[in-house]
Coordinates of N, CA and C in Angstrom, one line a residue:
X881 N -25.0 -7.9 30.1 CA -23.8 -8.0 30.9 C -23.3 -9.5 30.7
X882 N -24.2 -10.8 30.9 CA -23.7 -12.0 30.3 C -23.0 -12.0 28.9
X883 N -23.5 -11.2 28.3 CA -22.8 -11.3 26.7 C -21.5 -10.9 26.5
X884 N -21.4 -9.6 27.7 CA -19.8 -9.3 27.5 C -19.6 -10.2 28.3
X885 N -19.7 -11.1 29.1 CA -18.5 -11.6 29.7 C -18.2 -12.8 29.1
X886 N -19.6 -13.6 28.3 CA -19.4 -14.6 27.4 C -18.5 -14.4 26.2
X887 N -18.6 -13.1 25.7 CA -17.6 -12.8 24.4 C -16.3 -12.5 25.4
X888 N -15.8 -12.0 26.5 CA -14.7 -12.2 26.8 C -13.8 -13.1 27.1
X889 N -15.0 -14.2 27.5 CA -14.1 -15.2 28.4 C -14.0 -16.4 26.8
X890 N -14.7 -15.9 25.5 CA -14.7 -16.7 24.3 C -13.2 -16.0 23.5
X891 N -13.1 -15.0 23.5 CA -11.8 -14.3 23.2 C -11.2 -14.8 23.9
X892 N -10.8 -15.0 25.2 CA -9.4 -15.2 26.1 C -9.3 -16.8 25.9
X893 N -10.5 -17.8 25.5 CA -10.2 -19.1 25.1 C -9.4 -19.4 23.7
X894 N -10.0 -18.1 22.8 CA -9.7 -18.1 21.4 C -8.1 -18.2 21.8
X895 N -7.4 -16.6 22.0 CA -6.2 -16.4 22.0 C -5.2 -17.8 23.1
X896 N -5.8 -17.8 23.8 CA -5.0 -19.1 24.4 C -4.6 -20.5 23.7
X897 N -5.8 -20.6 22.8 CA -5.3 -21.5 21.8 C -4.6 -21.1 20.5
X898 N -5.1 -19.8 20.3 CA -3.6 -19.7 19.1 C -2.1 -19.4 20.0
X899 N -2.2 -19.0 21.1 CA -1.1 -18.9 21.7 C -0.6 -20.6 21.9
X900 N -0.8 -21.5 22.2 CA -0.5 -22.9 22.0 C -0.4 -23.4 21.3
X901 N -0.9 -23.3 20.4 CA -0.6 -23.3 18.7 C 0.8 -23.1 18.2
X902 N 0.7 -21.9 18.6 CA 2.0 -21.0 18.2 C 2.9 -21.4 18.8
X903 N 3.2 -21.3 20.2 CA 3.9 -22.6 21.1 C 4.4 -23.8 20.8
X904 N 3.8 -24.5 20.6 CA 3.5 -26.1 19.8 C 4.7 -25.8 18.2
X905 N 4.1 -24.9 17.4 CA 4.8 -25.2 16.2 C 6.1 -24.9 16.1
X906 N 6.7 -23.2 17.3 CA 8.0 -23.2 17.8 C 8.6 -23.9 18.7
X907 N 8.1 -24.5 19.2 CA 9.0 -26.0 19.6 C 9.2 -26.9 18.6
X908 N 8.6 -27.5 17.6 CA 8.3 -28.6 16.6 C 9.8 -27.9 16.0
X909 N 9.5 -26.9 15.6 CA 10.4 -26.0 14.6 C 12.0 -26.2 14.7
X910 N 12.1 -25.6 16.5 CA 13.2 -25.5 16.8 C 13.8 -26.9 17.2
X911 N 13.1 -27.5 17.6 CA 13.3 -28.9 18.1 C 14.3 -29.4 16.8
X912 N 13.0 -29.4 15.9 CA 13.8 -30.0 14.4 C 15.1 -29.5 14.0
X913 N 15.4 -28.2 14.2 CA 16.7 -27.8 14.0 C 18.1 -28.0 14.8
X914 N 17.4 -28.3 15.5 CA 18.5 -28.6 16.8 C 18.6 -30.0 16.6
X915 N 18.0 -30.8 16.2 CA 18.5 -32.3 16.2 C 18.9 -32.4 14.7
X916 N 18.7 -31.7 13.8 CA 19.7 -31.7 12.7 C 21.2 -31.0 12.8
X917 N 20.8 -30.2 13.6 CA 22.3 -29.4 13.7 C 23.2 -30.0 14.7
X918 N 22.7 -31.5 15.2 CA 22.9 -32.1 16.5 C 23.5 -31.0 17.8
X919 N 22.8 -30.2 18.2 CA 22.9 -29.1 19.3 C 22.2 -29.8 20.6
X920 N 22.8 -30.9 21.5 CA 21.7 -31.1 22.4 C 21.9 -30.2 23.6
X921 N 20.9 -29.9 24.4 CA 19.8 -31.5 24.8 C 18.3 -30.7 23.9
X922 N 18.1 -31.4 23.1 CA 16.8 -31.6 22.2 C 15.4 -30.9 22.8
X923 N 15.2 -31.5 24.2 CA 13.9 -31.4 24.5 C 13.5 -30.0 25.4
X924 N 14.8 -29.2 25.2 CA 14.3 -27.8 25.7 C 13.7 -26.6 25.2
X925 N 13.4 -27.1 24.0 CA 12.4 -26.0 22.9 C 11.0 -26.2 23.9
X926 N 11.1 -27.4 24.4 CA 9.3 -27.8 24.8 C 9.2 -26.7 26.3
X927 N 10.2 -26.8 26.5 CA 10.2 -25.7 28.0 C 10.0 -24.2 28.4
X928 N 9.4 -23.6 29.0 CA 9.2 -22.1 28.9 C 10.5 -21.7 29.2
X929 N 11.0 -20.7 29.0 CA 11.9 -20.3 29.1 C 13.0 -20.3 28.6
X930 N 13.5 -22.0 28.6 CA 14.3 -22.4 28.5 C 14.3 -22.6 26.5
X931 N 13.4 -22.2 26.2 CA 13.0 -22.3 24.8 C 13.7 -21.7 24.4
X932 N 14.5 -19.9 24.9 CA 15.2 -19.2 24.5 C 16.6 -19.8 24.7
X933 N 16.9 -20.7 25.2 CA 18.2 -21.2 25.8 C 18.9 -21.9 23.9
X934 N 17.7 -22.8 23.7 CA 18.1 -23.5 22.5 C 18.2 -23.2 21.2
X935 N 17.0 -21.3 21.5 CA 17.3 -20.8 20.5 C 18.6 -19.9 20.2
X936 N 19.3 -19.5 21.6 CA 20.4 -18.7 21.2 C 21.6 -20.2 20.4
X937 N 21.6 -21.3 21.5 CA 22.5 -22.8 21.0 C 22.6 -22.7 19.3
X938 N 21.2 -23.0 18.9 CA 21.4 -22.9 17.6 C 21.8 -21.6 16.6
X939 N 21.1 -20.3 17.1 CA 21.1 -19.5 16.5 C 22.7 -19.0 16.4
X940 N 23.4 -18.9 17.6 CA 25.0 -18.0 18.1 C 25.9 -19.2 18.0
X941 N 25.1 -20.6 18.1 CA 26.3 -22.0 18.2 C 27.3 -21.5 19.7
X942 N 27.1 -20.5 20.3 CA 27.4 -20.6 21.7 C 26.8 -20.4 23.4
X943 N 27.3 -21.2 24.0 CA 26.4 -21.4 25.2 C 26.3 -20.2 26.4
X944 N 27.0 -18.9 25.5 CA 27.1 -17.5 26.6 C 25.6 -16.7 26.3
X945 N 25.7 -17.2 24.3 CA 25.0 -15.7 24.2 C 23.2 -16.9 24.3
X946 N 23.2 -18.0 24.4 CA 22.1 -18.9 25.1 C 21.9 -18.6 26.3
X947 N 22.7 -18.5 27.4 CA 22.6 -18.3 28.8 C 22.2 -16.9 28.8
X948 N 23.0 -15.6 27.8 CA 22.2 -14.2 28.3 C 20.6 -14.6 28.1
X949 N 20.3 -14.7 26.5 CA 18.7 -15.0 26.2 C 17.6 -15.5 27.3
X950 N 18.3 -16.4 27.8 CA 17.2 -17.2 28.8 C 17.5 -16.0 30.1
X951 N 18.7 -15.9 30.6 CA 19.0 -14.9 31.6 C 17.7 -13.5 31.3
X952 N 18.2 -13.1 30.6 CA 16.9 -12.0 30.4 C 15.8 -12.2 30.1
X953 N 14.7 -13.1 29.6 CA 13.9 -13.8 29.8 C 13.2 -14.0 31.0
X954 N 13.9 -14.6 31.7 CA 14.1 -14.8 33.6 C 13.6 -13.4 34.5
X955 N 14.5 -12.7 33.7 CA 14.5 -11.4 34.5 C 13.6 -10.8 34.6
X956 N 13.3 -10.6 33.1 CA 11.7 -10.0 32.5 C 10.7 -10.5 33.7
X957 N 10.6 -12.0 33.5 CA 9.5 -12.2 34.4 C 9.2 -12.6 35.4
X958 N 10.5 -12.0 36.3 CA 11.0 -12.0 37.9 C 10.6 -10.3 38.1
X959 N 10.8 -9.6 37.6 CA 10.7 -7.9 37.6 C 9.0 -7.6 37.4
X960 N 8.7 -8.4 36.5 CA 7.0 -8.1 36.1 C 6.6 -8.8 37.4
X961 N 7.0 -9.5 37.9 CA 5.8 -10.3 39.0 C 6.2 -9.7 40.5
X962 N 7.8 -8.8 40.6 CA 7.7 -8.1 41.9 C 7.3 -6.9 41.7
X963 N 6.6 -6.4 40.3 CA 6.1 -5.2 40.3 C 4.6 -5.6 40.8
X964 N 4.2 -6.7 40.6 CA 2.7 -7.2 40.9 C 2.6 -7.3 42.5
X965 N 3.6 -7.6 43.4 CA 3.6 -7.8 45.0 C 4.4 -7.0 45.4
X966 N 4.8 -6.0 45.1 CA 5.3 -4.7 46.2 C 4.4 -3.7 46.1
X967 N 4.2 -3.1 47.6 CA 3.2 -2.6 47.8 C 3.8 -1.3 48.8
X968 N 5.2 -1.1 47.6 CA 6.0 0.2 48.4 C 5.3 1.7 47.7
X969 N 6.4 2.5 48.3 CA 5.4 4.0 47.1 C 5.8 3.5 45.8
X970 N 5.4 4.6 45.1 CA 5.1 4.5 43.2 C 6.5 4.7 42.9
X971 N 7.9 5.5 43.1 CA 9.1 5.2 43.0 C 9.8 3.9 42.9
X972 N 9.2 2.6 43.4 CA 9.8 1.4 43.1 C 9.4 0.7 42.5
X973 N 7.8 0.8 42.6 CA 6.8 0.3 41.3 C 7.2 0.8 40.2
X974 N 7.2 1.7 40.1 CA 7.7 2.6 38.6 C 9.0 1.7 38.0
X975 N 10.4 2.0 39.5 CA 11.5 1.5 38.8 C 11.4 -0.1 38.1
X976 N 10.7 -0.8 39.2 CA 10.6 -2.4 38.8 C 9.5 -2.9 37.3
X977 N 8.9 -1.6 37.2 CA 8.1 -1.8 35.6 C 9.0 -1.4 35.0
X978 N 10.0 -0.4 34.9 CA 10.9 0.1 34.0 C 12.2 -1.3 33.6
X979 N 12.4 -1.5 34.9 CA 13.3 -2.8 34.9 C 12.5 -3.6 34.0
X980 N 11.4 -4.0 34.3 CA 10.8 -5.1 33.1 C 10.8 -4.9 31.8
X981 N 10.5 -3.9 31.8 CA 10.3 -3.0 30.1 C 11.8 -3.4 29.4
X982 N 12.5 -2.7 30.3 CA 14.2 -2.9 29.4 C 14.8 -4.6 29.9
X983 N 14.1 -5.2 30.5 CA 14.5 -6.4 30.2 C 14.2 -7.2 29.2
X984 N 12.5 -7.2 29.0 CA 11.5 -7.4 28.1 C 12.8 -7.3 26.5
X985 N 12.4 -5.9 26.3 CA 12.5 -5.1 25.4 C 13.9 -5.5 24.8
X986 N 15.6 -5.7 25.1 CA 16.3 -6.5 24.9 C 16.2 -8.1 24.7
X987 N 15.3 -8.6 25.9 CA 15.2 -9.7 25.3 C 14.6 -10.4 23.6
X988 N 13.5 -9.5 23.3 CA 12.7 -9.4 22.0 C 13.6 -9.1 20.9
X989 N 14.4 -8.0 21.3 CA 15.5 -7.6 20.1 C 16.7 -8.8 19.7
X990 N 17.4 -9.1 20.9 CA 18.2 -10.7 21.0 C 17.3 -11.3 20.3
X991 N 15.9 -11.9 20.7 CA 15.1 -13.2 19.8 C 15.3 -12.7 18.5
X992 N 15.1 -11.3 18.0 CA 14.5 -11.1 16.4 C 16.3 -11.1 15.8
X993 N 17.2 -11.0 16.2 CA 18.5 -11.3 16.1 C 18.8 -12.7 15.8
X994 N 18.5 -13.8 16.9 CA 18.7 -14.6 16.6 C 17.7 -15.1 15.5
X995 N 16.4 -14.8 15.5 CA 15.6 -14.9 14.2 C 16.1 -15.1 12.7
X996 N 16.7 -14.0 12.6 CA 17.5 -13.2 11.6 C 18.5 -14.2 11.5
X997 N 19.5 -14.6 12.0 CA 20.7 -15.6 12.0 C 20.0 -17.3 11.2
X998 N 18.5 -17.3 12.1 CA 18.5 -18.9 11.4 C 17.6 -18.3 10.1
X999 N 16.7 -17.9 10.0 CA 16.6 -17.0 8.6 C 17.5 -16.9 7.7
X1000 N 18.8 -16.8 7.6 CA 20.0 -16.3 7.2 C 20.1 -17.9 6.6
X1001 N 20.2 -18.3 7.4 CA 20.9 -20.1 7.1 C 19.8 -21.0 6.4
X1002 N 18.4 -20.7 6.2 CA 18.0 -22.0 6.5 C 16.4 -21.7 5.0
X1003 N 16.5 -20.1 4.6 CA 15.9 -19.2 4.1 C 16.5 -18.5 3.0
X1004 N 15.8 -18.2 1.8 CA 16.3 -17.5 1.0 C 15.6 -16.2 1.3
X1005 N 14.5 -16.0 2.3 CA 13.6 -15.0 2.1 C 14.2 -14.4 3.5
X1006 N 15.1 -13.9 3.6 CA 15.8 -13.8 5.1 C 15.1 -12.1 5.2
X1007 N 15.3 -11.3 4.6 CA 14.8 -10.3 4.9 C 13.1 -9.8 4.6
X1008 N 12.6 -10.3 3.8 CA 11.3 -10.5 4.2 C 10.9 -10.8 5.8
X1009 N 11.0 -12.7 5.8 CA 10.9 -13.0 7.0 C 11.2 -12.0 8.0
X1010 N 12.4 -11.7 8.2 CA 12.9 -10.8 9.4 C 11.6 -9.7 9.8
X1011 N 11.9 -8.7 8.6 CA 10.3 -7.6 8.5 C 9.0 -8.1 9.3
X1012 N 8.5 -9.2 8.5 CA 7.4 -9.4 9.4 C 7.4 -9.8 10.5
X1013 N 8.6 -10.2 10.7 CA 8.6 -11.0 12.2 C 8.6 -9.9 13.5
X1014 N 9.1 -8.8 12.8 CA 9.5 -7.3 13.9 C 8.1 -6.9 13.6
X1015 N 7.6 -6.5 12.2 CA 6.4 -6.1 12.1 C 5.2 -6.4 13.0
X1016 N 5.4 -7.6 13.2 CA 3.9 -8.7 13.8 C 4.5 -8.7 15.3
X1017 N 5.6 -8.1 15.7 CA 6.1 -8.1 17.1 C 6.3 -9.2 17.6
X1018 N 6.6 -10.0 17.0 CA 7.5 -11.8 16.9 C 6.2 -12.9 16.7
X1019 N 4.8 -12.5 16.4 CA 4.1 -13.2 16.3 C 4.0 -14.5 15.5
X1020 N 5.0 -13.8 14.4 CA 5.0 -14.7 13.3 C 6.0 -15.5 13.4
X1021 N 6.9 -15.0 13.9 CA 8.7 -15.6 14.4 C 8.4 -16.9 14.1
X1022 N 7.4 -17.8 15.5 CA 7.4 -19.4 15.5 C 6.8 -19.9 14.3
X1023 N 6.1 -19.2 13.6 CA 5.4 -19.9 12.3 C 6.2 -19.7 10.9
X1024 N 7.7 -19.2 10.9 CA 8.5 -19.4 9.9 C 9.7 -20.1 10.7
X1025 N 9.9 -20.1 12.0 CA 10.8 -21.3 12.3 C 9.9 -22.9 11.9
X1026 N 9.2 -23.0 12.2 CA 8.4 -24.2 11.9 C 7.8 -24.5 10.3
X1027 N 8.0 -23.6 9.9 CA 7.7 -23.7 8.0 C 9.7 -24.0 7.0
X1028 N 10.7 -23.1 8.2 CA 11.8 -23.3 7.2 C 12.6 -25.0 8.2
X1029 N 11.8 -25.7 9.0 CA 12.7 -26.5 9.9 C 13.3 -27.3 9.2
X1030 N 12.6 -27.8 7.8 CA 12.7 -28.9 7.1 C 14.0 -28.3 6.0
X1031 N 14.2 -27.2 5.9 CA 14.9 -26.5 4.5 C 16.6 -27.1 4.8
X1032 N 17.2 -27.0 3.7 CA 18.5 -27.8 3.6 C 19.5 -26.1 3.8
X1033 N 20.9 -26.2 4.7 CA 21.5 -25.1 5.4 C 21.7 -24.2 3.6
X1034 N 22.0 -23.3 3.6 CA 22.8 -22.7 2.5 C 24.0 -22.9 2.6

């Protein structure tokens, strides 16, 4: 019984550091493009959430379809966390997971959109990239924003 819980709680250390990892290099990434593309304020790739703000800035170059991105983001995980503290019947629990799902689920499609846009610009490999990045369920997303940050626009 020690061994599973030592291999679990060594998994949940593992993934938390590639998840900061991954974190860390989509900030570096987007950071760098945003201060080339001079899009400020700079230092909101480092922020949760707000990470989607700078990626719609650069991705759309406008501050509506940045405010939906982070808006839904928000939402996602305002709806995931009153699904976790209502303790009404299974009719509202249900609706408030469903609500998350299709907030979630938009929001992911918006990211792999705006994906695709700086892909587009910054990338000769735009549809490759794109593929895997839907493929891998955006895993890969931050590790080709952070490999094309340096590349010169098309």
């Amino acid at each position: 019984m020690v061994t599973i819980i030592f291999i679990m709680v060594l998994l949940y250390i593992i993934l938390f550091a590639i998840g900061l990892v991954s974190y860390a290099f989509y900030a570096i990434g987007l950071n760098t493009i945003a201060k080339r593309e001079e899009k400020p304020p700079f230092f909101l790739a480092w922020i949760p959430y707000l990470t989607n703000y700078a990626l719609g800035k650069i991705a759309f170059h406008s501050n509506m379809h940045a405010f939906i991105m982070t808006a839904l983001s928000v939402l996602a995980l305002i709806f995931s966390i009153a699904t976790l503290f209502v303790r009404a019947d299974f009719s509202m629990i249900f609706s408030l997971a469903i609500s998350s799902f299709l907030f979630s689920a938009t929001s992911a499609v918006y990211n792999f959109i705006a994906h695709y846009k700086i892909y587009d610009r910054y990338s000769k490999s735009t549809i490759l990239m794109t593929i895997l990045d839907v493929i891998s369920f955006g895993i890969l997303g931050p590790f080709f924003i952070f490999a094309i940050r340096n590349n010169e626009e098309k």
